[in-house]
Amino acid sequence: MSALEAYTVREVVPDDWERVMAVMVEWWGGRDLRPMLPKIFFEHFRSTTLVAEQDSELVGFLVGFLCPDHAGEAYVHFAGVHPAWRRSGLGADLYRRFFARAKAEGRTVVRAVTAPVNKGSVAFHTDLGFSLLPGDDEVDGMPVTVDRGPQGDHVVRFELRLGEHGGEA
Amino acid sequence: MSALEAYTVREVVPDDWERVMAVMVEWWGGRDLRPMLPKIFFEHFRSTTLVAEQDSELVGFLVGFLCPDHAGEAYVHFAGVHPAWRRSGLGADLYRRFFARAKAEGRTVVRAVTAPVNKGSVAFHTDLGFSLLPGDDEVDGMPVTVDRGPQGDHVVRFELRLGEHGGEA
């Protein structure tokens, strides 16, 4: 049995929030982004928020929503994968499930942001078919947008058009 | 000119997030609930998130959304009023604007939660027509629901049915 067959994915329940809080700092390499992910997402955005488990252990999660202010857009607010499961396809699987959900709800674009320091996240998104959106500044050769918040002073912004990529079509 | 005429209300822009962060601890009497309100609400939920200003000073805000998982429901995630503006009608005005928006979008119920320690918030919500929902425990004579999160171990849950109250009908 391959690793890809060994986990299950389901929509979240509120109690999953504490489990995600317990792993986030480690999964983000010591960066503490927990304040960006309040419990409300595990209570009111359950139909677009997923967890992956192996033998009841949390191995991945994705928190997204259908943008209320932009009818054609869906947004991935957070996604994390257990370090041992990186490059296994699990993260891509979570995104593709979200893409399918967004498309079923009439969304045509998925967006996400990450910190320029998170090179693994940048590579993950571009490998998955996301484009980097133009910014108003540049960090390490990447277009970035000034955005003073918990991610730092800049964010890299990604966009993927649903239907342009085989897996998401 | 009365105090009620002296402020303006508008939908938020992302830069309002830092202004709200700067006042939250003081407005909540020293409780730090800032981790529950990430910037994302000021970026993607702008059509249901309001700020009130007087001469460019922030005097109130309300962060809400139309519940994606429950078609008839809208939710007030956070609302705060400058201490000098309590009991002025400003908070009620923000809620009523949100009620109108929710109703225009086909929502029939508005929900909110607060910590049982926040007696001012409990009184505010009941004065406005909210009912306390049944809980699974009791604190200070109020029904509360076990909910271990940043608010503490329990929350008081409120519900208001749009249309049943004059101002919201």
GROMACS .gro file of C-alpha atoms in nm:
model
  338
    1MET     CA    1   0.000   0.000   0.000
    2SER     CA    2   0.149   0.338  -0.100
    3ALA     CA    3   0.147   0.640   0.128
    4LEU     CA    4  -0.118   0.794  -0.096
    5GLU     CA    5  -0.359   0.516  -0.009
    6ALA     CA    6  -0.288   0.529   0.361
    7TYR     CA    7  -0.475   0.839   0.469
    8THR     CA    8  -0.834   0.950   0.478
    9VAL     CA    9  -0.972   1.298   0.410
   10ARG     CA   10  -1.287   1.446   0.560
   11GLU     CA   11  -1.448   1.781   0.631
   12VAL     CA   12  -1.348   1.929   0.965
   13VAL     CA   13  -1.540   1.936   1.291
   14PRO     CA   14  -1.483   2.212   1.550
   15ASP     CA   15  -1.269   1.988   1.772
   16ASP     CA   16  -1.013   1.960   1.492
   17TRP     CA   17  -0.909   2.319   1.564
   18GLU     CA   18  -0.717   2.224   1.879
   19ARG     CA   19  -0.539   1.945   1.692
   20VAL     CA   20  -0.429   2.187   1.421
   21MET     CA   21  -0.315   2.444   1.679
   22ALA     CA   22  -0.102   2.174   1.842
   23VAL     CA   23   0.104   2.109   1.527
   24MET     CA   24   0.117   2.440   1.343
   25VAL     CA   25   0.435   2.590   1.487
   26GLU     CA   26   0.630   2.270   1.420
   27TRP     CA   27   0.487   2.226   1.070
   28TRP     CA   28   0.575   2.588   0.986
   29GLY     CA   29   0.936   2.544   1.095
   30GLY     CA   30   0.900   2.746   1.414
   31ARG     CA   31   0.697   3.035   1.269
   32ASP     CA   32   0.388   3.093   1.482
   33LEU     CA   33   0.099   3.170   1.249
   34ARG     CA   34  -0.167   3.034   1.484
   35PRO     CA   35  -0.324   3.377   1.538
   36MET     CA   36  -0.421   3.378   1.170
   37LEU     CA   37  -0.637   3.070   1.211
   38PRO     CA   38  -0.911   3.121   1.471
   39LYS     CA   39  -1.157   2.847   1.553
   40ILE     CA   40  -1.434   3.015   1.356
   41PHE     CA   41  -1.308   2.852   1.036
   42PHE     CA   42  -1.362   2.508   1.192
   43GLU     CA   43  -1.715   2.604   1.291
   44HIS     CA   44  -1.856   2.800   0.997
   45PHE     CA   45  -1.644   2.707   0.694
   46ARG     CA   46  -1.655   2.333   0.732
   47SER     CA   47  -1.767   2.253   0.380
   48THR     CA   48  -1.444   2.400   0.238
   49THR     CA   49  -1.209   2.293   0.518
   50LEU     CA   50  -1.047   1.949   0.516
   51VAL     CA   51  -0.829   1.734   0.737
   52ALA     CA   52  -0.623   1.431   0.637
   53GLU     CA   53  -0.558   1.160   0.894
   54GLN     CA   54  -0.359   0.840   0.912
   55ASP     CA   55  -0.466   0.607   1.190
   56SER     CA   56  -0.637   0.903   1.362
   57GLU     CA   57  -0.318   1.112   1.350
   58LEU     CA   58  -0.348   1.449   1.178
   59VAL     CA   59  -0.120   1.451   0.873
   60GLY     CA   60  -0.258   1.746   0.676
   61PHE     CA   61  -0.526   2.013   0.660
   62LEU     CA   62  -0.660   2.280   0.426
   63VAL     CA   63  -0.874   2.577   0.531
   64GLY     CA   64  -1.046   2.755   0.245
   65PHE     CA   65  -1.357   2.948   0.161
   66LEU     CA   66  -1.561   3.072  -0.131
   67CYS     CA   67  -1.495   3.447  -0.139
   68PRO     CA   68  -1.816   3.627  -0.046
   69ASP     CA   69  -1.704   3.956  -0.201
   70HIS     CA   70  -1.589   3.806  -0.534
   71ALA     CA   71  -1.837   3.564  -0.683
   72GLY     CA   72  -1.591   3.381  -0.906
   73GLU     CA   73  -1.316   3.336  -0.653
   74ALA     CA   74  -1.218   3.082  -0.389
   75TYR     CA   75  -0.937   3.129  -0.141
   76VAL     CA   76  -0.704   2.889   0.040
   77HIS     CA   77  -0.641   3.056   0.375
   78PHE     CA   78  -0.415   2.787   0.521
   79ALA     CA   79  -0.283   2.448   0.423
   80GLY     CA   80  -0.032   2.241   0.612
   81VAL     CA   81   0.123   1.897   0.574
   82HIS     CA   82   0.308   1.692   0.835
   83PRO     CA   83   0.684   1.720   0.760
   84ALA     CA   84   0.708   1.343   0.703
   85TRP     CA   85   0.435   1.369   0.438
   86ARG     CA   86   0.587   1.651   0.232
   87ARG     CA   87   0.626   1.567  -0.140
   88SER     CA   88   0.399   1.264  -0.093
   89GLY     CA   89   0.116   1.413  -0.297
   90LEU     CA   90  -0.103   1.464   0.008
   91GLY     CA   91  -0.090   1.845  -0.009
   92ALA     CA   92  -0.170   1.841  -0.380
   93ASP     CA   93  -0.457   1.602  -0.311
   94LEU     CA   94  -0.607   1.842  -0.053
   95TYR     CA   95  -0.578   2.133  -0.297
   96ARG     CA   96  -0.736   1.934  -0.580
   97ARG     CA   97  -1.029   1.839  -0.361
   98PHE     CA   98  -1.071   2.206  -0.279
   99PHE     CA   99  -1.047   2.298  -0.650
  100ALA     CA  100  -1.323   2.049  -0.728
  101ARG     CA  101  -1.542   2.187  -0.454
  102ALA     CA  102  -1.480   2.547  -0.569
  103LYS     CA  103  -1.555   2.457  -0.929
  104ALA     CA  104  -1.876   2.279  -0.832
  105GLU     CA  105  -1.982   2.605  -0.667
  106GLY     CA  106  -1.917   2.803  -0.982
  107ARG     CA  107  -1.579   2.946  -0.889
  108THR     CA  108  -1.328   3.000  -1.169
  109VAL     CA  109  -1.023   3.125  -0.981
  110VAL     CA  110  -0.842   3.007  -0.667
  111ARG     CA  111  -0.607   3.240  -0.485
  112ALA     CA  112  -0.365   3.197  -0.198
  113VAL     CA  113  -0.078   3.388  -0.042
  114THR     CA  114   0.238   3.290   0.138
  115ALA     CA  115   0.541   3.460   0.291
  116PRO     CA  116   0.839   3.499   0.056
  117VAL     CA  117   1.054   3.329   0.321
  118ASN     CA  118   0.850   3.010   0.274
  119LYS     CA  119   1.029   2.880  -0.036
  120GLY     CA  120   0.876   2.534   0.003
  121SER     CA  121   0.529   2.684  -0.018
  122VAL     CA  122   0.619   2.892  -0.322
  123ALA     CA  123   0.753   2.583  -0.503
  124PHE     CA  124   0.450   2.379  -0.399
  125HIS     CA  125   0.206   2.633  -0.542
  126THR     CA  126   0.390   2.682  -0.869
  127ASP     CA  127   0.429   2.305  -0.915
  128LEU     CA  128   0.054   2.275  -0.869
  129GLY     CA  129  -0.008   2.523  -1.151
  130PHE     CA  130  -0.046   2.850  -0.960
  131SER     CA  131   0.096   3.167  -1.116
  132LEU     CA  132   0.262   3.438  -0.911
  133LEU     CA  133   0.058   3.757  -0.935
  134PRO     CA  134   0.235   4.086  -1.003
  135GLY     CA  135   0.331   4.279  -0.690
  136ASP     CA  136   0.451   4.623  -0.592
  137ASP     CA  137   0.795   4.509  -0.477
  138GLU     CA  138   1.038   4.222  -0.519
  139VAL     CA  139   1.200   3.979  -0.271
  140ASP     CA  140   1.453   3.713  -0.381
  141GLY     CA  141   1.348   3.769  -0.741
  142MET     CA  142   0.978   3.710  -0.669
  143PRO     CA  143   0.702   3.969  -0.712
  144VAL     CA  144   0.562   4.051  -0.368
  145THR     CA  145   0.292   4.277  -0.233
  146VAL     CA  146   0.339   4.503   0.068
  147ASP     CA  147   0.115   4.360   0.338
  148ARG     CA  148   0.211   4.429   0.695
  149GLY     CA  149   0.059   4.151   0.898
  150PRO     CA  150   0.148   3.830   1.078
  151GLN     CA  151   0.317   3.690   0.766
  152GLY     CA  152   0.571   3.977   0.772
  153ASP     CA  153   0.592   4.285   0.554
  154HIS     CA  154   0.527   4.121   0.219
  155VAL     CA  155   0.330   3.835   0.074
  156VAL     CA  156   0.362   3.636  -0.246
  157ARG     CA  157   0.022   3.614  -0.414
  158PHE     CA  158  -0.084   3.313  -0.619
  159GLU     CA  159  -0.364   3.254  -0.863
  160LEU     CA  160  -0.484   2.944  -1.044
  161ARG     CA  161  -0.760   2.949  -1.305
  162LEU     CA  162  -0.977   2.642  -1.267
  163GLY     CA  163  -1.012   2.446  -1.587
  164GLU     CA  164  -0.682   2.551  -1.741
  165HIS     CA  165  -0.498   2.266  -1.576
  166GLY     CA  166  -0.567   1.903  -1.651
  167GLY     CA  167  -0.623   1.787  -1.299
  168GLU     CA  168  -0.852   2.076  -1.220
  169ALA     CA  169  -1.046   2.082  -1.548
  170MET     CA  170  -2.575   6.771   1.691
  171SER     CA  171  -2.623   6.447   1.887
  172ALA     CA  172  -2.357   6.182   1.918
  173LEU     CA  173  -2.561   5.962   1.687
  174GLU     CA  174  -2.519   6.209   1.405
  175ALA     CA  175  -2.150   6.259   1.461
  176TYR     CA  176  -2.005   5.941   1.313
  177THR     CA  177  -1.989   5.782   0.973
  178VAL     CA  178  -2.009   5.412   0.888
  179ARG     CA  179  -1.846   5.243   0.589
  180GLU     CA  180  -1.733   4.900   0.473
  181VAL     CA  181  -1.378   4.817   0.579
  182VAL     CA  182  -1.059   4.830   0.376
  183PRO     CA  183  -0.764   4.601   0.461
  184ASP     CA  184  -0.571   4.882   0.632
  185ASP     CA  185  -0.847   4.908   0.893
  186TRP     CA  186  -0.722   4.581   1.041
  187GLU     CA  187  -0.419   4.744   1.207
  188ARG     CA  188  -0.639   5.019   1.352
  189VAL     CA  189  -0.871   4.760   1.505
  190MET     CA  190  -0.577   4.559   1.644
  191ALA     CA  191  -0.450   4.876   1.811
  192VAL     CA  192  -0.766   4.927   2.017
  193MET     CA  193  -0.901   4.577   2.083
  194VAL     CA  194  -0.731   4.498   2.413
  195GLU     CA  195  -0.838   4.831   2.564
  196TRP     CA  196  -1.193   4.805   2.432
  197TRP     CA  197  -1.223   4.450   2.572
  198GLY     CA  198  -1.114   4.562   2.919
  199GLY     CA  199  -0.770   4.401   2.899
  200ARG     CA  200  -0.877   4.069   2.743
  201ASP     CA  201  -0.664   3.995   2.437
  202LEU     CA  202  -0.890   3.847   2.172
  203ARG     CA  203  -0.683   3.978   1.879
  204PRO     CA  204  -0.582   3.624   1.771
  205MET     CA  205  -0.948   3.560   1.691
  206LEU     CA  206  -0.958   3.835   1.431
  207PRO     CA  207  -0.699   3.782   1.156
  208LYS     CA  208  -0.662   4.027   0.872
  209ILE     CA  209  -0.838   3.795   0.629
  210PHE     CA  210  -1.176   3.929   0.744
  211PHE     CA  211  -1.072   4.279   0.636
  212GLU     CA  212  -0.969   4.148   0.296
  213HIS     CA  213  -1.233   3.896   0.196
  214PHE     CA  214  -1.542   3.975   0.406
  215ARG     CA  215  -1.558   4.347   0.342
  216SER     CA  216  -1.920   4.358   0.233
  217THR     CA  217  -2.032   4.241   0.579
  218THR     CA  218  -1.767   4.419   0.786
  219LEU     CA  219  -1.813   4.778   0.898
  220VAL     CA  220  -1.619   5.052   1.074
  221ALA     CA  221  -1.758   5.364   1.241
  222GLU     CA  222  -1.542   5.674   1.257
  223GLN     CA  223  -1.566   6.018   1.407
  224ASP     CA  224  -1.325   6.271   1.259
  225SER     CA  225  -1.116   5.979   1.124
  226GLU     CA  226  -1.092   5.818   1.469
  227LEU     CA  227  -1.215   5.460   1.493
  228VAL     CA  228  -1.512   5.449   1.733
  229GLY     CA  229  -1.668   5.113   1.643
  230PHE     CA  230  -1.651   4.809   1.416
  231LEU     CA  231  -1.847   4.496   1.330
  232VAL     CA  232  -1.705   4.190   1.156
  233GLY     CA  233  -1.966   3.951   1.023
  234PHE     CA  234  -2.029   3.706   0.745
  235LEU     CA  235  -2.304   3.515   0.573
  236CYS     CA  236  -2.257   3.156   0.691
  237PRO     CA  237  -2.146   2.947   0.395
  238ASP     CA  238  -2.251   2.619   0.558
  239HIS     CA  239  -2.598   2.736   0.665
  240ALA     CA  240  -2.785   2.917   0.390
  241GLY     CA  241  -3.027   3.099   0.618
  242GLU     CA  242  -2.778   3.218   0.874
  243ALA     CA  243  -2.552   3.518   0.925
  244TYR     CA  244  -2.292   3.547   1.198
  245VAL     CA  245  -2.143   3.840   1.389
  246HIS     CA  246  -1.786   3.733   1.460
  247PHE     CA  247  -1.675   4.048   1.640
  248ALA     CA  248  -1.819   4.385   1.727
  249GLY     CA  249  -1.655   4.652   1.939
  250VAL     CA  250  -1.738   5.004   2.046
  251HIS     CA  251  -1.505   5.268   2.190
  252PRO     CA  252  -1.569   5.285   2.567
  253ALA     CA  253  -1.678   5.651   2.542
  254TRP     CA  254  -1.943   5.549   2.288
  255ARG     CA  255  -2.104   5.266   2.485
  256ARG     CA  256  -2.481   5.303   2.525
  257SER     CA  257  -2.485   5.573   2.258
  258GLY     CA  258  -2.671   5.358   2.007
  259LEU     CA  259  -2.365   5.318   1.785
  260GLY     CA  260  -2.327   4.945   1.852
  261ALA     CA  261  -2.696   4.885   1.787
  262ASP     CA  262  -2.669   5.088   1.468
  263LEU     CA  263  -2.384   4.868   1.341
  264TYR     CA  264  -2.581   4.553   1.421
  265ARG     CA  265  -2.894   4.686   1.250
  266ARG     CA  266  -2.696   4.768   0.937
  267PHE     CA  267  -2.564   4.412   0.943
  268PHE     CA  268  -2.917   4.275   0.995
  269ALA     CA  269  -3.036   4.469   0.690
  270ARG     CA  270  -2.749   4.338   0.482
  271ALA     CA  271  -2.810   3.980   0.597
  272LYS     CA  272  -3.181   4.006   0.526
  273ALA     CA  273  -3.117   4.149   0.180
  274GLU     CA  274  -2.908   3.837   0.114
  275GLY     CA  275  -3.191   3.608   0.218
  276ARG     CA  276  -3.071   3.528   0.569
  277THR     CA  277  -3.335   3.474   0.836
  278VAL     CA  278  -3.126   3.421   1.148
  279VAL     CA  279  -2.828   3.608   1.297
  280ARG     CA  280  -2.610   3.437   1.554
  281ALA     CA  281  -2.328   3.555   1.777
  282VAL     CA  282  -2.138   3.430   2.080
  283THR     CA  283  -1.969   3.597   2.373
  284ALA     CA  284  -1.787   3.495   2.689
  285PRO     CA  285  -2.009   3.468   2.999
  286VAL     CA  286  -1.765   3.703   3.176
  287ASN     CA  287  -1.860   3.979   2.934
  288LYS     CA  288  -2.182   4.089   3.103
  289GLY     CA  289  -2.197   4.410   2.902
  290SER     CA  290  -2.203   4.212   2.581
  291VAL     CA  291  -2.474   3.978   2.713
  292ALA     CA  292  -2.693   4.275   2.809
  293PHE     CA  293  -2.626   4.446   2.476
  294HIS     CA  294  -2.736   4.142   2.277
  295THR     CA  295  -3.050   4.076   2.480
  296ASP     CA  296  -3.147   4.444   2.467
  297LEU     CA  297  -3.115   4.425   2.091
  298GLY     CA  298  -3.359   4.134   2.075
  299PHE     CA  299  -3.124   3.835   2.074
  300SER     CA  300  -3.229   3.523   2.266
  301LEU     CA  301  -2.984   3.310   2.461
  302LEU     CA  302  -2.967   2.966   2.305
  303PRO     CA  303  -2.985   2.658   2.528
  304GLY     CA  304  -2.645   2.526   2.637
  305ASP     CA  305  -2.496   2.222   2.799
  306ASP     CA  306  -2.389   2.398   3.118
  307GLU     CA  307  -2.469   2.709   3.322
  308VAL     CA  308  -2.257   3.006   3.439
  309ASP     CA  309  -2.398   3.287   3.654
  310GLY     CA  310  -2.748   3.167   3.573
  311MET     CA  311  -2.691   3.180   3.196
  312PRO     CA  312  -2.702   2.881   2.961
  313VAL     CA  313  -2.354   2.830   2.820
  314THR     CA  314  -2.194   2.587   2.579
  315VAL     CA  315  -1.862   2.415   2.645
  316ASP     CA  316  -1.622   2.559   2.391
  317ARG     CA  317  -1.256   2.555   2.481
  318GLY     CA  318  -1.098   2.834   2.283
  319PRO     CA  319  -0.966   3.186   2.316
  320GLN     CA  320  -1.290   3.302   2.480
  321GLY     CA  321  -1.236   3.060   2.770
  322ASP     CA  322  -1.407   2.731   2.845
  323HIS     CA  323  -1.763   2.837   2.771
  324VAL     CA  324  -1.952   3.069   2.543
  325VAL     CA  325  -2.297   3.222   2.560
  326ARG     CA  326  -2.473   3.172   2.227
  327PHE     CA  327  -2.723   3.423   2.089
  328GLU     CA  328  -2.977   3.407   1.813
  329LEU     CA  329  -3.204   3.667   1.659
  330ARG     CA  330  -3.465   3.587   1.397
  331LEU     CA  331  -3.479   3.862   1.138
  332GLY     CA  332  -3.825   4.003   1.087
  333GLU     CA  333  -3.955   3.925   1.434
  334HIS     CA  334  -3.829   4.256   1.571
  335GLY     CA  335  -3.956   4.591   1.454
  336GLY     CA  336  -3.624   4.744   1.369
  337GLU     CA  337  -3.510   4.438   1.180
  338ALA     CA  338  -3.835   4.360   1.001
   0.00000   0.00000   0.00000
